[in-house]
mmCIF file of C-alpha atoms in Angstrom:
data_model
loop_
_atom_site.group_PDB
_atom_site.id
_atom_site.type_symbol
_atom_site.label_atom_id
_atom_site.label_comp_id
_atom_site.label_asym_id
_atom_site.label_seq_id
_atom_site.Cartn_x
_atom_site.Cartn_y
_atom_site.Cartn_z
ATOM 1 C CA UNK A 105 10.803 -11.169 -11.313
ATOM 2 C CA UNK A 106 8.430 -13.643 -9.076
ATOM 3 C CA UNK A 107 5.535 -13.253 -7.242
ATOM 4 C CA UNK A 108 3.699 -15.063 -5.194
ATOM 5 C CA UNK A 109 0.192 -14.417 -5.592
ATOM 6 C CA UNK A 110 -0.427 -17.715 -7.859
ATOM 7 C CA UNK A 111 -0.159 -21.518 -6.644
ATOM 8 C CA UNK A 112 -1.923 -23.143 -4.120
ATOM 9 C CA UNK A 113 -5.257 -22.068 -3.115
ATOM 10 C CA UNK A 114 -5.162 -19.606 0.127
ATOM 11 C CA UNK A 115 -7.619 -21.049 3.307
ATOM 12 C CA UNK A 116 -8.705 -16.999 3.442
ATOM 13 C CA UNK A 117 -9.557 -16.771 -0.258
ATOM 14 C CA UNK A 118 -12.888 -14.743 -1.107
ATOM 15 C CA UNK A 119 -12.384 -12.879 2.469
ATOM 16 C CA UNK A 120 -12.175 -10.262 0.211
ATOM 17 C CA UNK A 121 -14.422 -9.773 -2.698
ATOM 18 C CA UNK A 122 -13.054 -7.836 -5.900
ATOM 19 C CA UNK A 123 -15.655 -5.119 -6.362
ATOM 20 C CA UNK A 124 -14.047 -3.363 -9.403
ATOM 21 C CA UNK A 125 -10.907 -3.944 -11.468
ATOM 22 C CA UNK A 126 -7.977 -1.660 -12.281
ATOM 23 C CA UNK A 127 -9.115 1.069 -13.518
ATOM 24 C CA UNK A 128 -8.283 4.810 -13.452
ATOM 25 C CA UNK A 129 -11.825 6.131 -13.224
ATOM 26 C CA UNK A 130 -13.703 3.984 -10.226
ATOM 27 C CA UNK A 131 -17.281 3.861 -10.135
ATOM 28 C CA UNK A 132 -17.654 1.947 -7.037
ATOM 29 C CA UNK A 133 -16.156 4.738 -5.161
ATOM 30 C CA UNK A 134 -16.146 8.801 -5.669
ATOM 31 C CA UNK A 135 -12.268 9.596 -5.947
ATOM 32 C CA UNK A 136 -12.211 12.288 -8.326
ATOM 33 C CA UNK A 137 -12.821 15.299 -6.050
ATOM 34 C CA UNK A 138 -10.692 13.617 -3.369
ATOM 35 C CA UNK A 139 -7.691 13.400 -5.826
ATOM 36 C CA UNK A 140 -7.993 16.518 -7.346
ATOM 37 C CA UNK A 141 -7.974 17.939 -3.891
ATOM 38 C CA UNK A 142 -4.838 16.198 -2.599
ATOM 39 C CA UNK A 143 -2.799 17.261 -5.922
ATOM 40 C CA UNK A 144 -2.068 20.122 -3.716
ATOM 41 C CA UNK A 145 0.290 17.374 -1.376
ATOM 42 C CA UNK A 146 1.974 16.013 -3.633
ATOM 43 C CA UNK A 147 3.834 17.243 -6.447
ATOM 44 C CA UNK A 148 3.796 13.627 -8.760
ATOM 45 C CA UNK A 149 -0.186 13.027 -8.325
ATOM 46 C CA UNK A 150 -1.393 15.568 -10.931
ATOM 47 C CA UNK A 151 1.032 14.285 -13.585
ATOM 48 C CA UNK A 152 0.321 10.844 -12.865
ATOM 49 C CA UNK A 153 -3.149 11.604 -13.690
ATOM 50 C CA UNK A 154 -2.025 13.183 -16.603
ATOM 51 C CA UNK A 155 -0.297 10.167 -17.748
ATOM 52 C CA UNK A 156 -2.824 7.540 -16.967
ATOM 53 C CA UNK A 157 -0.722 6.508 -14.059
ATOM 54 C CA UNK A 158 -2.527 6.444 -11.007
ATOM 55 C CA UNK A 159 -5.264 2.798 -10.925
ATOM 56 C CA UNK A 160 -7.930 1.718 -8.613
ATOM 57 C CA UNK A 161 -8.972 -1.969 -7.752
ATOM 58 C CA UNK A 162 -11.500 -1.333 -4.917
ATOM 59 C CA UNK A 163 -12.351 -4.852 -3.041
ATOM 60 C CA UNK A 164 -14.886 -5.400 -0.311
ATOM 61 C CA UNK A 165 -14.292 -7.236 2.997
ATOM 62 C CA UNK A 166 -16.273 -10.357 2.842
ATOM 63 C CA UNK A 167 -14.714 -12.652 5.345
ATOM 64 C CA UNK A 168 -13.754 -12.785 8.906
ATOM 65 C CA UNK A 169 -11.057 -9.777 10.169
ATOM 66 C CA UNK A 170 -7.931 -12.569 10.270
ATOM 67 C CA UNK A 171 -9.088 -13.764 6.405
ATOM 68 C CA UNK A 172 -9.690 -9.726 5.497
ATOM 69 C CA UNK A 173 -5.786 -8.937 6.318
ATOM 70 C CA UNK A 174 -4.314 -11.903 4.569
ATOM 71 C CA UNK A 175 -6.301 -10.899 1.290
ATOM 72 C CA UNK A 176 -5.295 -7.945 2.231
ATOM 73 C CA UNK A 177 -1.246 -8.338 2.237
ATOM 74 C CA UNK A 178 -1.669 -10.744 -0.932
ATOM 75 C CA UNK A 179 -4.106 -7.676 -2.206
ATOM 76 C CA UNK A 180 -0.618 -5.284 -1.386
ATOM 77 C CA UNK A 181 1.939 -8.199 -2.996
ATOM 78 C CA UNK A 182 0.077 -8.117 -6.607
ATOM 79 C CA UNK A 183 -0.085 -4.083 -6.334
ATOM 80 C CA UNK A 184 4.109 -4.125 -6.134
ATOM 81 C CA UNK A 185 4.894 -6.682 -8.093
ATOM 82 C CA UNK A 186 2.703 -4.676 -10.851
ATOM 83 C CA UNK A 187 4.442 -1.609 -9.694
ATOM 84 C CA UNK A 188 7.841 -2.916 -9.816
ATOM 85 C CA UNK A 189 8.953 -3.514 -13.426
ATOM 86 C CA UNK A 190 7.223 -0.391 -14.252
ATOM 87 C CA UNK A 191 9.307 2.093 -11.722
ATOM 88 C CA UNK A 192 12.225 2.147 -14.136
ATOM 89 C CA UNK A 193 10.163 2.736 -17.067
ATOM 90 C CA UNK A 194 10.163 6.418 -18.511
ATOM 91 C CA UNK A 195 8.195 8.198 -15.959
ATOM 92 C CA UNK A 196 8.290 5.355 -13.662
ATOM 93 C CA UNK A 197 8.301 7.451 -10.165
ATOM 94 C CA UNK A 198 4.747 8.563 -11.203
ATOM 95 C CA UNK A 199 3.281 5.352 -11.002
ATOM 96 C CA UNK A 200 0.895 5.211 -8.184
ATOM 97 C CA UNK A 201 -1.415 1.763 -7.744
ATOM 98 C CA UNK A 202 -4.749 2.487 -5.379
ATOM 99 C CA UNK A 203 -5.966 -0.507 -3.224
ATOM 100 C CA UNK A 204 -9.149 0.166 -1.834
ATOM 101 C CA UNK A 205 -11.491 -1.346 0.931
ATOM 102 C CA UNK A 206 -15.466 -1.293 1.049
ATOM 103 C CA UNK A 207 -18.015 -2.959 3.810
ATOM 104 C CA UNK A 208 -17.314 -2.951 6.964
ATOM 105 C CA UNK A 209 -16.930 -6.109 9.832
ATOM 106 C CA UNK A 210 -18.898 -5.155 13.235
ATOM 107 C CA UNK A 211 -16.375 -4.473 15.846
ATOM 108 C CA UNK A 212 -13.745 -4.070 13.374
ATOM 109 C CA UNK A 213 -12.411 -0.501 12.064
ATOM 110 C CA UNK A 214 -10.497 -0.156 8.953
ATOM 111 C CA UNK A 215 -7.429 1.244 10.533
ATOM 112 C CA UNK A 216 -7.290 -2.411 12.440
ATOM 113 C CA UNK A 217 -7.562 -3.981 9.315
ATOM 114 C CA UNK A 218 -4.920 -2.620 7.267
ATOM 115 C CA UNK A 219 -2.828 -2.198 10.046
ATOM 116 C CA UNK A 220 -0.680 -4.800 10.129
ATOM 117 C CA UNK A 221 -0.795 -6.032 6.212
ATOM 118 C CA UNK A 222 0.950 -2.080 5.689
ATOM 119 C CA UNK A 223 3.503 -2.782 8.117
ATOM 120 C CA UNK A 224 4.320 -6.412 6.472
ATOM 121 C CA UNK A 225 4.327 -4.842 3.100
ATOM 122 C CA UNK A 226 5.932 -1.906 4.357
ATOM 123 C CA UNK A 227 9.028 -3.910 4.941
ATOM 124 C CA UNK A 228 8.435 -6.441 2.673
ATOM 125 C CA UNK A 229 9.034 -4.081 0.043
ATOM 126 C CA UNK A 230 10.923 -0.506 0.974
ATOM 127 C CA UNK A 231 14.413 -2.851 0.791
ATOM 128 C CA UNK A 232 13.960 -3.473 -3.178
ATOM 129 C CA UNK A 233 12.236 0.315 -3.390
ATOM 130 C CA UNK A 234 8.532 0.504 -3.204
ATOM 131 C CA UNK A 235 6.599 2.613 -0.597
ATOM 132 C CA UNK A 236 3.210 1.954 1.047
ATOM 133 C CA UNK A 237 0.474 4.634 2.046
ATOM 134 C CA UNK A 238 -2.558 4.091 4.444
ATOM 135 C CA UNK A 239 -5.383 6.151 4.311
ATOM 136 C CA UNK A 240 -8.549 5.464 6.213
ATOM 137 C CA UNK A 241 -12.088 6.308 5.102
ATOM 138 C CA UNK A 242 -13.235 9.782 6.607
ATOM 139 C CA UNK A 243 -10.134 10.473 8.804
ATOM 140 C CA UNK A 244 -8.469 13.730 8.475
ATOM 141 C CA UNK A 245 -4.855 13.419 8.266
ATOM 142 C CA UNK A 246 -1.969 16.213 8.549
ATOM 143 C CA UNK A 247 0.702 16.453 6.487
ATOM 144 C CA UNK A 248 4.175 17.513 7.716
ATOM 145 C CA UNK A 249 3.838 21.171 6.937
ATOM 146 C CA UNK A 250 0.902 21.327 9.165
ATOM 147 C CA UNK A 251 -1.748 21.376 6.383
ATOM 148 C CA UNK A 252 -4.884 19.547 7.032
ATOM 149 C CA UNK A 253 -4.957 16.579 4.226
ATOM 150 C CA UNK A 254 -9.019 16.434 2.302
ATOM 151 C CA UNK A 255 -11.100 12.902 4.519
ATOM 152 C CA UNK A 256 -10.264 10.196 2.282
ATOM 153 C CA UNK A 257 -13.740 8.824 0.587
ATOM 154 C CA UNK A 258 -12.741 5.501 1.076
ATOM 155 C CA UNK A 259 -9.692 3.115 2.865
ATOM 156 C CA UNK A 260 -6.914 3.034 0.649
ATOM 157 C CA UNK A 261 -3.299 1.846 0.311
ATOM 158 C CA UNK A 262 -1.504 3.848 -2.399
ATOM 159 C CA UNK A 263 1.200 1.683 -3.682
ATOM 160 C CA UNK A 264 4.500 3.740 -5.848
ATOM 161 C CA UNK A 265 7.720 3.889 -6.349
ATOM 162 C CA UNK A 266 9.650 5.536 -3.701
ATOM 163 C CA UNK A 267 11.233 8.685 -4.092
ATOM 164 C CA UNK A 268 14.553 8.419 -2.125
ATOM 165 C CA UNK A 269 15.736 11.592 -1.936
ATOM 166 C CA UNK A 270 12.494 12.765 0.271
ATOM 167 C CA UNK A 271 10.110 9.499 1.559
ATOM 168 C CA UNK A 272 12.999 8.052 4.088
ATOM 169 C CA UNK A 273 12.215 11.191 5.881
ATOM 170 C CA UNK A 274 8.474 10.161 6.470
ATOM 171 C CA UNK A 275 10.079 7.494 8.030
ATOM 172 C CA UNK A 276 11.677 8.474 10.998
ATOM 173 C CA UNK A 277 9.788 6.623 13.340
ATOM 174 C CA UNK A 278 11.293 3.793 12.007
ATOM 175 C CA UNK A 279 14.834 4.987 11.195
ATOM 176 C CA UNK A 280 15.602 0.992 10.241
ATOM 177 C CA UNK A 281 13.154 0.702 7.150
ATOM 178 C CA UNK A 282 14.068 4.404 6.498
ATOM 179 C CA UNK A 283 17.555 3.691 5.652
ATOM 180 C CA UNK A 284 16.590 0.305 4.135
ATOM 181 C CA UNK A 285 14.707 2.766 1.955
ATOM 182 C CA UNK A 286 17.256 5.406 0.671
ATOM 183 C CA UNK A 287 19.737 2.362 -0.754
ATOM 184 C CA UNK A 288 16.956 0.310 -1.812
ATOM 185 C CA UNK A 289 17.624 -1.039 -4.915
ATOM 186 C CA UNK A 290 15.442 -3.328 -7.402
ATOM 187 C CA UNK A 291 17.012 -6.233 -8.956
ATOM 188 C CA UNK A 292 14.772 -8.274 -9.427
ATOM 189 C CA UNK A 293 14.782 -10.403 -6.664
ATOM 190 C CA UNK A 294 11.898 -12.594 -4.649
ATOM 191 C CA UNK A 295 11.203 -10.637 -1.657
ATOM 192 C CA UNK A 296 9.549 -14.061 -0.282
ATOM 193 C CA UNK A 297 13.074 -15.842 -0.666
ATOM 194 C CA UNK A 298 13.508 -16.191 3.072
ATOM 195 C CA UNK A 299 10.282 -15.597 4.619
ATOM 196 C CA UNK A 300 7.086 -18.213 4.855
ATOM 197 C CA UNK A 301 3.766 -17.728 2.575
ATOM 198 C CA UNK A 302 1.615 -18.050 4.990
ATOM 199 C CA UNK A 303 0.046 -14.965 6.515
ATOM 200 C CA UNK A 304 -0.123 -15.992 10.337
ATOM 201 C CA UNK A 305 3.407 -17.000 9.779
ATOM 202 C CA UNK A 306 4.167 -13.954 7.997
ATOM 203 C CA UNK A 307 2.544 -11.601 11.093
ATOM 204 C CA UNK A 308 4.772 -12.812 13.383
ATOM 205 C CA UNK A 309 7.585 -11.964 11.136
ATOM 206 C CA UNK A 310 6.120 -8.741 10.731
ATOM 207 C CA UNK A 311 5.762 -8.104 14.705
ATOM 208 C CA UNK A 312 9.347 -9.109 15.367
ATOM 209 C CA UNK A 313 10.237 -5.898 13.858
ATOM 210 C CA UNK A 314 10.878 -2.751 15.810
ATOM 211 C CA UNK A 315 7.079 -0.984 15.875
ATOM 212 C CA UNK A 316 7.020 2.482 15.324
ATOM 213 C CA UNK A 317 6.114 4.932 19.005
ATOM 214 C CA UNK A 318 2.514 5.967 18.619
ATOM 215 C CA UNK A 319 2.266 9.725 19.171
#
């Protein structure tokens, strides 16, 4: 399998500043509360937990907003590619990697930030299986049953194995990626094999695709 997070230096390296390793107990951030809380969502967190499955890295934004989402996506690359080879593993589908943002850039809210690195990886990676999440730091989401989802502690972009007979139907503003989704299938291959390494090039291959409607 090949990434692309090593080789030549990136212009927007140390944009964003590794605050804590992978771990499954953070200390930079309170998640255990927050976790326990959402177990209630969704029925693969709680064993995940159980199996040491779930991880953390928690960075910090240190850079200007353009440098932040680069680190960002390459931040999201090294999350799959970790993810990958351990989705068909024995109890693969619980696998669940955590990428969290600190600090804060005036003018600049979190949602802007990881907005358009989650769509690039979003697409990037539902083809060859792997699903994104975006959660934003004391925003109160709704899940589709109508239940109120716990404020997220932090920004985070959950990173797992997709589920294919349920997650293409979170997709259905974007029916494309969702049936890209339910056939995905993981060989192996270099998601990067037709598409540039740099990140301004990589936005604009990102906004060519069909947006989802805002609400």
């Amino acid at each position: 399998m090949t990434t692309h997070t090593d080789g030549a230096p990136r212009p927007t390296a140390g944009a964003l500043r590794l605050v804590e390793a992978r771990t499954e107990n953070p200390r930079s951030v309170a998640v255990a509360d927050y976790v326990q809380a959402v177990t209630t969502h969704c029925p693969y967190l709680s064993p995940s937990l159980d199996r040491g499955l779930t991880g953390w890295t928690v960075y910090e934004a240190a850079g200007e907003a353009d440098a932040v989402e680069a680190e960002l996506f390459w931040a999201g690359v090294q999350a799959a590619e970790w993810v990958r080879p351990l989705a068909s593993r024995p109890h693969g589908v619980l696998v669940c990697e955590n990428i969290v943002l600190l600090g804060d850039i005036p003018g600049t809210r979190h949602r802007d930030l990881t907005g358009w690195p989650h769509w690039a990886l979003k697409n990037l990676y539902g083809p060859v299986g792997i699903m994104f999440g975006k959660f934003h730091r004391a925003e109160e989401e709704v899940a589709r049953d109508g239940r109120s989802i716990p404020p997220a502690p932090a920004s985070f972009l959950p990173v797992r194995p997709a589920v294919r007979r349920r997650d293409p139907r979170f997709l259905h503003d974007t029916p494309d990626l969702a049936g890209a989704l339910a056939v995905a299938d993981d060989h192996g291959r270099d998601v990067f094999e037709h598409l540039p390494h740099d990140w301004k090039d990589i936005r604009a291959w990102a906004s060519s695709l069909v947006l989802p409607k805002k609400p």
